[in-house]
Coordinates of C-alpha atoms in Angstrom, one line a residue:
M1 CA -47.7 -12.6 21.8
S2 CA -48.5 -15.6 19.6
G3 CA -45.8 -17.4 17.6
T4 CA -47.4 -16.2 14.3
P5 CA -45.9 -12.8 13.3
Q6 CA -48.5 -10.2 12.5
I7 CA -47.4 -8.5 9.2
G8 CA -49.2 -5.7 7.3
V9 CA -49.1 -4.9 3.6
L10 CA -49.3 -1.2 2.7
A11 CA -52.4 -1.3 0.4
L12 CA -52.3 2.0 -1.4
Q13 CA -50.9 0.6 -4.7
G14 CA -49.0 -2.3 -6.1
A15 CA -49.2 -6.1 -5.9
V16 CA -50.9 -6.2 -2.4
A17 CA -52.7 -9.5 -2.8
E18 CA -49.5 -11.2 -4.1
H19 CA -47.5 -10.0 -1.1
A20 CA -50.2 -11.1 1.2
R21 CA -50.3 -14.6 -0.3
A22 CA -46.5 -14.9 -0.1
L23 CA -46.5 -13.8 3.5
Q24 CA -49.2 -16.3 4.4
A25 CA -47.3 -19.1 2.6
A26 CA -44.3 -18.0 4.8
G27 CA -46.4 -18.5 8.0
A28 CA -47.5 -14.9 8.8
E29 CA -50.9 -13.5 9.7
V30 CA -51.5 -10.7 7.3
R31 CA -53.7 -7.6 7.2
T32 CA -53.8 -4.6 4.8
V33 CA -52.8 -1.1 6.0
R34 CA -54.1 2.2 4.7
R35 CA -54.2 4.3 7.8
P36 CA -51.8 4.9 10.7
E37 CA -54.1 3.2 13.3
E38 CA -53.9 0.0 11.3
L39 CA -50.2 -0.3 12.1
E40 CA -51.0 -1.0 15.7
G41 CA -49.8 -4.4 16.9
L42 CA -47.9 -5.3 13.7
Q43 CA -44.4 -6.8 14.0
G44 CA -43.7 -6.1 10.3
L45 CA -44.9 -4.2 7.3
V46 CA -44.3 -4.7 3.6
V47 CA -44.2 -1.6 1.4
P48 CA -44.9 -2.9 -2.1
G49 CA -43.9 -1.7 -5.5
G50 CA -46.0 0.7 -7.7
E51 CA -45.2 4.3 -8.3
S52 CA -43.3 5.9 -5.4
T53 CA -44.7 9.3 -6.1
A54 CA -48.3 8.0 -6.2
I55 CA -47.8 6.1 -2.9
A56 CA -46.3 9.1 -1.2
R57 CA -49.2 11.3 -2.4
L58 CA -51.9 8.8 -1.3
A59 CA -50.2 8.4 2.1
A60 CA -49.8 12.2 2.8
P61 CA -53.4 13.2 3.8
V62 CA -53.4 10.7 6.8
G63 CA -49.7 11.1 7.7
L64 CA -49.0 7.5 7.0
M65 CA -45.3 7.7 6.1
P66 CA -44.2 9.4 9.4
A67 CA -46.4 6.9 11.3
I68 CA -44.6 4.0 9.6
A69 CA -41.2 5.6 10.4
Q70 CA -42.3 6.0 14.0
R71 CA -43.5 2.4 14.3
H72 CA -40.2 1.2 12.8
G73 CA -38.4 3.2 15.4
E74 CA -40.4 1.3 18.0
G75 CA -39.3 -2.0 16.5
M76 CA -41.6 -2.9 13.6
A77 CA -39.6 -4.6 10.8
L78 CA -39.9 -3.2 7.2
F79 CA -39.7 -4.9 3.8
G80 CA -39.7 -2.6 0.8
T81 CA -39.9 -3.8 -2.8
C82 CA -39.2 -1.6 -5.8
A83 CA -41.1 1.6 -4.9
G84 CA -40.9 0.5 -1.3
L85 CA -37.1 0.6 -1.5
I86 CA -37.3 4.2 -2.8
L87 CA -39.6 5.2 0.1
M88 CA -37.3 3.6 2.7
A89 CA -34.0 5.0 1.3
S90 CA -32.5 7.8 3.3
R91 CA -31.5 9.5 0.0
V92 CA -33.0 9.5 -3.6
S93 CA -30.7 10.9 -6.2
D94 CA -33.6 12.0 -8.6
A95 CA -36.1 12.9 -5.9
E96 CA -37.7 16.0 -7.7
A97 CA -41.1 14.2 -8.1
L98 CA -41.1 13.3 -4.4
E99 CA -40.3 16.8 -3.1
G100 CA -42.9 18.0 -0.6
F101 CA -44.0 14.5 0.4
D102 CA -42.9 12.5 3.4
R103 CA -41.0 9.2 2.9
I104 CA -40.2 6.6 5.5
G105 CA -36.4 6.9 5.2
G106 CA -34.0 5.2 7.6
L107 CA -32.3 2.8 5.1
D108 CA -28.8 4.2 4.6
V109 CA -28.5 4.0 0.8
V110 CA -28.8 6.3 -2.2
V111 CA -31.3 5.1 -4.8
R112 CA -32.2 6.2 -8.3
R113 CA -35.8 5.8 -9.5
N114 CA -36.5 3.9 -12.8
A115 CA -32.8 3.2 -13.2
Y116 CA -33.3 0.3 -15.6
G117 CA -35.5 2.3 -17.9
S118 CA -39.2 2.1 -18.8
Q119 CA -41.8 -0.7 -18.5
L120 CA -40.5 -2.0 -21.9
D121 CA -37.1 -2.5 -20.3
S122 CA -38.4 -4.9 -17.7
F123 CA -36.5 -8.2 -17.3
T124 CA -36.1 -11.3 -15.1
D125 CA -32.9 -12.6 -13.6
Q126 CA -31.7 -15.4 -11.4
L127 CA -30.0 -13.9 -8.3
D128 CA -27.5 -15.4 -5.9
V129 CA -28.8 -14.2 -2.6
Q130 CA -26.7 -14.4 0.6
G131 CA -28.2 -17.0 2.9
L132 CA -30.2 -18.8 0.1
N133 CA -28.9 -22.1 -1.3
D134 CA -30.3 -21.8 -4.8
P135 CA -30.7 -18.8 -7.1
L136 CA -33.8 -16.6 -6.6
P137 CA -35.9 -15.6 -9.6
A138 CA -36.3 -11.9 -9.7
V139 CA -38.7 -9.7 -11.8
F140 CA -37.4 -6.1 -12.5
I141 CA -40.2 -3.6 -13.6
R142 CA -39.1 0.0 -13.9
A143 CA -36.8 -0.9 -11.0
P144 CA -34.7 1.5 -8.9
I145 CA -31.0 1.0 -8.4
V146 CA -28.9 1.3 -5.3
E147 CA -26.3 3.8 -6.3
Q148 CA -24.4 4.0 -3.0
I149 CA -24.2 2.4 0.4
L150 CA -24.0 5.1 3.1
H151 CA -23.4 3.0 6.2
P152 CA -21.3 -0.1 7.0
E153 CA -24.4 -1.7 8.7
V154 CA -26.1 -2.0 5.3
E155 CA -25.5 -5.6 4.1
V156 CA -25.7 -6.3 0.4
L157 CA -27.7 -9.6 -0.1
A158 CA -27.7 -9.7 -3.9
E159 CA -26.4 -7.9 -7.0
A160 CA -27.5 -7.6 -10.6
Q161 CA -25.5 -6.1 -13.4
G162 CA -22.9 -4.9 -10.9
S163 CA -25.3 -3.0 -8.5
P164 CA -26.9 -4.0 -5.2
V165 CA -30.5 -5.1 -5.7
A166 CA -31.3 -6.5 -2.2
V167 CA -30.0 -5.1 1.0
R168 CA -30.6 -5.5 4.8
Q169 CA -30.0 -3.0 7.6
G170 CA -31.1 -3.9 11.1
R171 CA -34.9 -4.6 10.9
M172 CA -35.1 -3.3 7.3
L173 CA -35.0 -5.5 4.2
A174 CA -35.3 -4.0 0.7
A175 CA -35.2 -5.2 -2.9
S176 CA -35.2 -3.4 -6.3
F177 CA -37.3 -6.2 -7.8
H178 CA -40.7 -7.9 -7.2
P179 CA -40.2 -11.2 -5.2
E180 CA -44.0 -11.4 -4.9
L181 CA -44.5 -12.1 -8.6
T182 CA -42.5 -15.4 -8.9
G183 CA -44.0 -18.0 -6.6
D184 CA -40.7 -18.3 -4.8
H185 CA -41.4 -17.1 -1.2
R186 CA -37.9 -17.3 0.3
L187 CA -37.5 -13.6 0.7
H188 CA -40.9 -13.3 2.4
Q189 CA -39.8 -16.2 4.6
L190 CA -36.7 -14.3 5.6
F191 CA -38.7 -11.2 6.3
T192 CA -41.3 -13.2 8.3
E193 CA -38.5 -14.6 10.5
M194 CA -37.0 -11.1 10.9
A195 CA -40.4 -9.7 12.0
G196 CA -40.9 -12.5 14.5
Q197 CA -37.6 -12.0 16.2

């Protein structure tokens, strides 16, 4: 295995190119993933933002969500942003729109979709993130919120307005916001290091 982590970006919807650029800047070799067989050989996968229901629907015909969950169980690291956090959460408090569709699961949190309101309620913030020396710029667009931590292994890395917005559990990293839209690649760097371990 080479020293360069192989990281995929789920390319069904969302800021795929921006995630790929951030990962490349962090030293990863990147490829896009649309089908289960494209997960082969990856040490990590980014599940980008977008619309969680649309991503789940697009993934369903090829069984992509169970395949991602299986590969994670075999050791592949996961990084979910915005909709990615929703798809990785073990529970979604307002999951009606997702009923009947597979999600990845495994991250022991309860999330609520679009908790900060509509697109018009989007905002940016400077977050103090555990392990980073300087504040991290964060873009929140129709962002989910972590309502509850379900397991002591879930580590809260950052909060905004009193709620967790970045968490880590084992080989899972997740954020309510869009770190790929700021030009600050430190979270992608953290994930690249996680994937390479």
